Short mmCIF file of C-alpha atoms and ligand atoms in Angstrom, two decimals:
data_model
loop_
_atom_site.label_atom_id
_atom_site.label_comp_id
_atom_site.label_asym_id
_atom_site.label_seq_id
_atom_site.Cartn_x
_atom_site.Cartn_y
_atom_site.Cartn_z
CA MET A 892 88.55 107.05 110.66
CA LYS A 893 91.87 108.35 109.71
CA VAL A 894 94.89 106.04 109.32
CA LEU A 895 98.56 106.67 108.78
CA ALA A 896 99.98 104.13 106.39
CA ILE A 897 103.67 103.08 105.95
CA GLU A 898 105.08 101.02 103.03
CA THR A 899 108.78 100.00 102.76
CA SER A 900 108.60 96.57 101.24
CA CYS A 901 110.94 97.00 98.36
CA ASP A 902 112.54 100.19 96.89
CA GLU A 903 109.88 102.89 97.40
CA THR A 904 109.63 104.67 100.77
CA ALA A 905 105.98 105.65 101.17
CA ILE A 906 103.63 107.19 103.62
CA ALA A 907 100.06 108.11 103.32
CA ILE A 908 97.14 109.48 105.26
CA VAL A 909 93.90 107.80 104.37
CA SER A 910 90.52 108.86 105.78
CA GLY A 911 86.88 107.66 105.26
CA GLU A 912 83.40 106.88 106.26
CA GLY A 913 81.99 103.52 105.22
CA GLU A 914 83.00 102.71 101.66
CA ARG A 915 83.86 106.40 100.89
CA ILE A 916 87.55 106.80 101.04
CA GLU A 917 89.78 109.97 100.71
CA ILE A 918 93.50 110.01 100.22
CA ASP A 919 94.49 113.05 102.31
CA ALA A 920 98.20 112.65 101.41
CA SER A 921 100.27 110.04 99.61
CA LEU A 922 104.09 110.57 99.26
CA VAL A 923 106.51 108.28 97.58
CA PHE A 924 110.18 108.52 97.45
CA SER A 925 111.52 106.21 94.78
CA GLN A 926 114.95 104.73 95.11
CA VAL A 927 114.88 103.50 91.64
CA GLU A 928 117.82 105.69 90.41
CA THR A 929 120.09 104.23 93.19
CA HIS A 930 119.25 100.55 92.38
CA ALA A 931 119.38 101.20 88.65
CA GLU A 932 123.18 101.49 89.08
CA TYR A 933 123.24 97.86 90.39
CA GLY A 934 120.63 96.49 87.85
CA GLY A 935 118.35 95.44 90.87
CA VAL A 936 117.36 96.20 94.25
CA ILE A 937 119.98 95.73 96.93
CA PRO A 938 117.99 95.04 100.20
CA GLU A 939 120.48 96.53 102.68
CA VAL A 940 120.73 99.68 100.59
CA ALA A 941 116.99 99.91 100.29
CA ALA A 942 116.62 99.58 104.10
CA ARG A 943 119.21 102.34 104.84
CA MET A 944 117.53 104.64 102.38
CA HIS A 945 114.00 103.97 103.88
CA LEU A 946 115.36 105.02 107.27
CA GLU A 947 116.89 108.16 105.83
CA LYS A 948 113.79 109.13 103.94
CA ILE A 949 110.76 108.09 106.06
CA PHE A 950 110.86 110.89 108.62
CA PRO A 951 111.49 113.70 106.17
CA LEU A 952 108.56 112.31 104.16
CA MET A 953 106.32 112.59 107.22
CA GLU A 954 107.36 116.13 108.11
CA GLY A 955 104.57 118.66 107.65
CA VAL A 956 102.05 115.86 106.71
CA VAL A 957 101.75 113.74 109.90
CA PRO A 958 101.10 115.57 113.19
CA THR A 959 104.08 115.10 115.47
CA ASN A 960 101.99 113.88 118.35
CA GLY A 961 99.80 111.63 116.19
CA GLU A 962 96.78 113.88 116.79
CA GLY A 963 93.80 112.90 114.66
CA ILE A 964 95.19 109.59 113.63
CA ASP A 965 92.98 106.59 114.74
CA ALA A 966 95.29 103.75 113.65
CA ILE A 967 98.73 103.00 112.08
CA VAL A 968 98.84 100.65 109.11
CA VAL A 969 101.98 99.02 107.93
CA THR A 970 103.01 96.59 105.22
CA ALA A 971 104.38 93.65 107.14
CA GLY A 972 105.21 91.50 104.00
CA PRO A 973 105.84 90.09 101.57
CA GLY A 974 108.98 91.84 100.40
CA LEU A 975 112.71 92.26 101.23
CA SER A 976 113.23 91.51 104.91
CA PRO A 977 115.59 94.43 105.71
CA ALA A 978 113.39 96.87 103.82
CA LEU A 979 110.14 95.69 105.36
CA ARG A 980 111.77 95.83 108.80
CA THR A 981 112.45 99.49 108.62
CA GLY A 982 108.83 100.46 108.04
CA VAL A 983 107.54 97.88 110.57
CA GLU A 984 109.83 99.18 113.36
CA VAL A 985 108.90 102.87 112.65
CA ALA A 986 105.21 101.92 112.82
CA LYS A 987 105.63 99.98 115.97
CA THR A 988 107.47 102.74 117.69
CA LEU A 989 104.78 105.29 116.62
CA ALA A 990 101.94 102.95 117.77
CA VAL A 991 103.51 102.67 121.17
CA LEU A 992 104.39 106.39 121.52
CA TRP A 993 100.95 107.63 120.35
CA ASN A 994 99.14 104.67 122.00
CA LYS A 995 97.34 103.79 118.64
CA PRO A 996 96.19 100.50 117.20
CA LEU A 997 98.65 98.95 114.87
CA ILE A 998 97.33 97.14 111.75
CA PRO A 999 99.59 95.01 109.66
CA VAL A 1000 98.58 94.39 106.08
CA SER A 1001 99.93 92.42 103.19
CA HIS A 1002 101.53 94.30 100.34
CA MET A 1003 99.46 92.16 97.91
CA GLU A 1004 96.24 93.02 99.67
CA GLY A 1005 97.35 96.68 99.36
CA HIS A 1006 97.79 96.31 95.64
CA ILE A 1007 94.24 94.90 95.24
CA TYR A 1008 92.77 97.80 97.43
CA ALA A 1009 94.43 100.37 95.06
CA ASN A 1010 91.22 99.72 93.08
CA TRP A 1011 89.10 101.30 95.78
CA ILE A 1012 90.97 104.70 95.41
CA GLY A 1013 88.99 107.00 93.28
CA GLY A 1014 85.51 106.03 94.42
CA ASP A 1015 84.46 103.16 92.02
CA GLU A 1016 81.68 101.04 93.52
CA ILE A 1017 83.17 97.49 93.42
CA ALA A 1018 80.69 94.55 93.50
CA LEU A 1019 81.92 91.43 95.27
CA PRO A 1020 82.85 88.64 94.84
CA ALA A 1021 85.57 89.87 92.64
CA LEU A 1022 88.48 88.22 90.87
CA ALA A 1023 91.84 89.92 91.07
CA LEU A 1024 94.74 89.46 88.71
CA VAL A 1025 97.73 90.38 90.88
CA VAL A 1026 100.83 90.90 88.78
CA SER A 1027 104.00 92.45 90.27
CA GLY A 1028 107.70 92.02 90.22
CA GLY A 1029 107.53 89.13 92.85
CA HIS A 1030 103.96 87.76 92.42
CA THR A 1031 101.50 86.60 89.80
CA GLU A 1032 98.22 85.31 91.31
CA LEU A 1033 94.63 84.94 90.73
CA VAL A 1034 92.74 85.81 93.88
CA LEU A 1035 89.09 85.56 94.53
CA MET A 1036 87.88 88.38 96.89
CA HIS A 1037 84.72 87.13 98.68
CA ALA A 1038 84.37 90.11 100.98
CA HIS A 1039 86.53 92.72 102.55
CA GLY A 1040 89.53 91.08 104.07
CA THR A 1041 88.45 87.58 102.84
CA PHE A 1042 90.62 86.38 100.01
CA GLU A 1043 91.14 82.93 98.33
CA ARG A 1044 94.13 82.32 96.03
CA ILE A 1045 93.02 80.07 93.25
CA GLY A 1046 96.22 80.11 91.18
CA GLU A 1047 99.73 81.49 91.20
CA THR A 1048 103.12 81.23 89.28
CA ILE A 1049 105.08 78.15 89.85
CA ASP A 1050 108.28 79.90 88.87
CA ASP A 1051 108.86 83.42 87.72
CA ALA A 1052 106.52 86.37 88.34
CA ALA A 1053 105.30 88.32 85.23
CA GLY A 1054 107.06 91.44 86.31
CA GLU A 1055 110.21 89.47 86.85
CA ALA A 1056 109.97 88.15 83.27
CA PHE A 1057 109.64 91.60 81.99
CA ASP A 1058 112.68 92.70 84.00
CA LYS A 1059 114.74 89.82 82.80
CA VAL A 1060 113.85 90.25 79.22
CA ALA A 1061 114.75 93.96 79.52
CA GLN A 1062 118.25 93.03 80.68
CA MET A 1063 118.54 90.73 77.68
CA LEU A 1064 117.61 93.61 75.43
CA ALA A 1065 120.00 95.86 77.31
CA LEU A 1066 117.18 98.15 78.47
CA PRO A 1067 117.47 100.06 81.70
CA TYR A 1068 116.08 98.97 85.04
CA PRO A 1069 113.17 98.75 85.95
CA GLY A 1070 112.59 96.66 82.94
CA GLY A 1071 108.72 96.42 82.67
CA PRO A 1072 108.07 100.00 81.49
CA ALA A 1073 111.13 99.94 79.23
CA VAL A 1074 110.03 96.67 77.45
CA ALA A 1075 106.43 98.01 77.06
CA LYS A 1076 107.66 101.26 75.58
CA LEU A 1077 109.87 99.54 73.01
CA ALA A 1078 107.04 97.04 72.24
CA GLU A 1079 105.00 99.99 71.02
CA ARG A 1080 107.05 100.14 67.89
CA GLY A 1081 107.17 96.39 67.49
CA ASN A 1082 105.12 93.74 65.79
CA ALA A 1083 103.50 91.43 68.39
CA THR A 1084 102.95 88.59 65.88
CA ALA A 1085 106.61 88.71 64.55
CA PHE A 1086 107.71 85.83 66.82
CA ASP A 1087 105.80 83.06 68.36
CA PHE A 1088 106.93 82.70 72.00
CA PRO A 1089 105.51 79.97 74.36
CA ARG A 1090 102.43 80.43 76.46
CA GLY A 1091 103.31 78.55 79.66
CA LEU A 1092 100.63 76.30 81.17
CA LEU A 1093 97.95 77.93 78.93
CA GLU A 1094 96.35 74.70 77.99
CA LYS A 1095 96.30 73.35 81.58
CA ASP A 1096 93.03 73.04 83.33
CA HIS A 1097 94.08 75.09 86.48
CA PHE A 1098 94.90 78.62 87.19
CA ASP A 1099 98.70 78.41 87.85
CA PHE A 1100 101.14 80.40 85.76
CA SER A 1101 104.67 79.76 84.55
CA PHE A 1102 106.88 82.30 82.89
CA SER A 1103 110.42 80.82 83.13
CA GLY A 1104 109.92 78.86 79.87
CA LEU A 1105 109.10 82.06 78.03
CA LYS A 1106 112.00 83.81 79.50
CA THR A 1107 114.35 81.03 78.54
CA SER A 1108 112.92 80.97 75.11
CA VAL A 1109 113.52 84.60 74.50
CA LEU A 1110 117.13 84.07 75.81
CA TYR A 1111 117.91 81.29 73.35
CA PHE A 1112 116.20 83.12 70.57
CA LEU A 1113 118.32 86.25 71.16
CA ARG A 1114 121.48 84.09 71.33
CA LYS A 1115 120.70 82.61 68.04
CA HIS A 1116 120.04 85.98 66.49
CA GLU A 1117 122.86 87.87 68.37
CA ALA A 1118 123.93 90.00 65.40
CA GLN A 1119 120.35 91.46 65.13
CA LEU A 1120 120.54 92.90 68.68
CA GLU A 1121 121.86 96.06 66.93
CA ASP A 1122 118.78 96.28 64.89
CA GLU A 1123 116.17 98.44 66.76
CA GLN A 1124 113.12 97.11 64.87
CA PHE A 1125 114.22 93.54 65.64
CA CYS A 1126 114.42 94.36 69.35
CA ALA A 1127 111.01 96.08 69.28
CA ASP A 1128 109.51 93.01 67.61
CA VAL A 1129 110.94 90.83 70.34
CA ALA A 1130 109.64 93.13 73.05
CA ALA A 1131 106.19 93.10 71.41
CA SER A 1132 106.03 89.38 70.85
CA PHE A 1133 107.12 88.69 74.36
CA GLN A 1134 104.63 91.16 75.86
CA GLU A 1135 101.92 89.58 73.80
CA ALA A 1136 102.80 86.04 75.10
CA VAL A 1137 102.64 87.38 78.68
CA VAL A 1138 99.38 89.33 78.26
CA ASP A 1139 97.73 86.54 76.37
CA VAL A 1140 98.36 84.03 79.10
CA LEU A 1141 97.29 86.30 81.94
CA VAL A 1142 94.01 87.34 80.21
CA LYS A 1143 92.99 83.92 79.01
CA LYS A 1144 93.49 82.34 82.46
CA THR A 1145 91.60 85.28 84.09
CA ALA A 1146 88.73 84.73 81.57
CA ARG A 1147 88.47 81.05 82.40
CA ALA A 1148 88.51 81.73 86.12
CA ALA A 1149 86.00 84.55 85.92
CA LYS A 1150 83.58 82.22 84.05
CA LYS A 1151 84.12 79.35 86.50
CA TYR A 1152 83.64 81.46 89.62
CA ASP A 1153 80.89 83.73 88.26
CA VAL A 1154 82.35 86.84 89.75
CA LYS A 1155 80.63 90.28 89.64
CA SER A 1156 83.85 92.22 88.96
CA LEU A 1157 87.35 91.90 87.76
CA LEU A 1158 90.28 93.76 89.28
CA LEU A 1159 93.72 94.35 88.07
CA ALA A 1160 96.52 94.92 90.62
CA GLY A 1161 100.27 95.25 91.08
CA GLY A 1162 103.05 96.98 89.30
CA VAL A 1163 102.45 95.18 85.96
CA SER A 1164 98.91 96.55 85.97
CA ALA A 1165 100.49 99.75 84.54
CA ASN A 1166 101.05 97.85 81.31
CA THR A 1167 98.83 99.46 78.66
CA LEU A 1168 98.33 96.35 76.67
CA LEU A 1169 97.14 94.32 79.73
CA ARG A 1170 94.79 97.05 80.83
CA ALA A 1171 93.27 97.19 77.31
CA ARG A 1172 92.87 93.50 77.03
CA MET A 1173 91.21 93.23 80.60
CA LYS A 1174 88.77 95.82 79.62
CA GLU A 1175 88.03 93.92 76.38
CA LEU A 1176 87.46 90.78 78.40
CA GLY A 1177 85.09 92.61 80.76
CA ASP A 1178 83.15 94.01 77.81
CA ASP A 1179 82.84 90.56 76.24
CA MET A 1180 81.61 89.02 79.61
CA GLY A 1181 79.56 91.95 80.72
CA VAL A 1182 81.57 92.18 83.89
CA PRO A 1183 82.95 95.53 85.13
CA VAL A 1184 86.77 95.76 85.14
CA HIS A 1185 88.55 97.99 87.55
CA VAL A 1186 92.21 99.09 87.13
CA PRO A 1187 94.02 101.21 89.57
CA GLU A 1188 94.91 104.81 88.60
CA MET A 1189 98.32 104.91 86.98
CA LYS A 1190 100.07 106.58 90.01
CA TYR A 1191 98.65 103.85 92.42
CA THR A 1192 99.87 101.02 90.24
CA MET A 1193 103.42 101.23 91.56
CA ASP A 1194 104.22 100.73 95.12
CA ASN A 1195 102.62 103.39 97.43
CA ALA A 1196 101.25 103.73 101.05
CA ALA A 1197 97.79 104.95 99.95
CA MET A 1198 96.79 101.53 98.86
CA VAL A 1199 98.15 100.03 102.05
CA GLY A 1200 96.23 102.62 104.01
CA VAL A 1201 93.00 101.66 102.27
CA ALA A 1202 93.54 97.93 102.98
CA GLY A 1203 94.19 98.76 106.66
CA TYR A 1204 91.12 101.14 106.71
CA PHE A 1205 88.81 98.24 105.74
CA ARG A 1206 90.53 95.94 108.21
CA ALA A 1207 90.10 98.60 110.98
CA GLN A 1208 86.33 98.78 110.17
CA ASP A 1209 85.90 95.28 111.64
CA LYS A 1210 88.83 95.38 114.08
CA LYS A 1211 90.42 92.66 111.92
CA ASN A 1212 94.18 92.38 112.35
CA VAL A 1213 94.82 94.80 115.13
CA VAL A 1214 97.90 93.47 116.86
CA ASP A 1215 100.08 94.10 119.91
CA PRO A 1216 102.65 96.62 118.53
CA LEU A 1217 105.47 95.12 120.37
CA SER A 1218 105.00 91.64 118.96
CA LEU A 1219 104.82 92.48 115.28
CA GLN A 1220 107.51 91.15 113.02
CA ALA A 1221 108.14 91.79 109.35
CA ASP A 1222 107.56 88.68 107.39
CA SER A 1223 109.09 88.45 104.00
CA ASN A 1224 106.91 85.59 103.04
CA LEU A 1225 103.69 86.96 104.47
CA ASP A 1226 100.63 85.20 103.01
CA PHE A 1227 97.70 87.48 102.43
CA VAL A 1228 95.17 84.79 101.99
CA LEU A 1229 94.07 84.83 105.61
O1 KG4 B 10 104.21 96.02 92.43
P1 KG4 B 10 105.52 96.59 92.02
O2 KG4 B 10 105.90 98.01 91.96
O3 KG4 B 10 106.63 95.96 93.05
C1 KG4 B 10 106.49 94.60 93.52
O4 KG4 B 10 105.62 94.56 94.45
O5 KG4 B 10 107.05 93.68 93.04
O6 KG4 B 10 105.83 95.83 90.63
C2 KG4 B 10 107.07 96.05 89.98
C3 KG4 B 10 106.96 95.29 88.72
C4 KG4 B 10 108.44 95.28 88.04
O7 KG4 B 10 108.75 93.99 87.67
C5 KG4 B 10 108.24 96.16 86.82
O8 KG4 B 10 109.00 95.81 85.72
C6 KG4 B 10 106.76 95.90 86.57
O9 KG4 B 10 106.20 95.84 87.75
N1 KG4 B 10 106.14 97.01 85.66
C7 KG4 B 10 105.70 96.69 84.40
C8 KG4 B 10 105.19 98.02 83.89
N2 KG4 B 10 105.40 98.94 85.00
C9 KG4 B 10 105.96 98.20 85.90
N3 KG4 B 10 105.65 95.55 83.64
C10 KG4 B 10 105.14 95.69 82.48
N4 KG4 B 10 104.65 96.86 81.87
C11 KG4 B 10 104.70 97.98 82.55
N5 KG4 B 10 104.24 99.23 82.09
ZN1 ZN B 11 104.30 95.96 94.85
#
């Protein structure tokens, strides 16, 4: 089984060829064109600009990698949502066109499901049921994965996503876009116990998250200490204390959920899974609980099509989600808990 995967949900144009047999998966090709430099000028992603760039880049990316007549490809997998509508639509329309032209099955997958499947790249054997902490720029969720293609969301953010909070705090500290990596880098030189920022909903007996209070708290704190924004050590201490608050809540809630649902493995997924502190704390949690922790390889933490291809590969195994190519529509709010 060999699939062509297309991902254009945000500001990365990505294609991949994923092949496999049973649980053994190979990434034959994975190419990503990042638009980050373009969007950095605006301080965030402009959906229409993203869509235009996807269209410009997607066919050049495929050249020399994807056979022009689709030979050897068994199915086409595409991210149908969630994401930015104009951006998603580009990938979906390209995938539909190829599926019709080549007469191949078309498999839409959720971007979030893709992030979870990034953990299957690299050959780790993952015992199910698993609990996935999915943390990206748009989502923060705890998801139980009972079996391939069977997910149950047990908690999510009621306001900002964790990555969004990183991006906003980066702006407050005048750090470049994308903010997450910049805050994390600055935090390396900071004291994580310097300031005590709030841990939203930590004491609550459910698995939802809230990061807007933390964001506002950092904002007011910086307004009060505006003069110190010139002081690099002060900024590093703010970054480290903020990061500590985010990671603390994420890991403690994950720990509670893992105990309640008695899962066999823990998975980290989404762009924020690149965060070194979060990866380390999740590993510590797994060691304490005696539960294996899987984290995606660094290059598959950010948006890419390989993870989307793997999700589609598993869906293709049991013919789940094969759709009529002409009826597929991009859905910016697509829910992956099917
Ligand atoms: O999954 P992703 O690439 O895009 C979405 O699906 O949203 O996630 C991007 C998010 C951004 O908010 C970015 O700032 C954050 O992931 N991020 C990080 C790190 N690397 C990326 N946040 C914290 N620490 C990092 N090292
Ligand atoms: Zn993503």
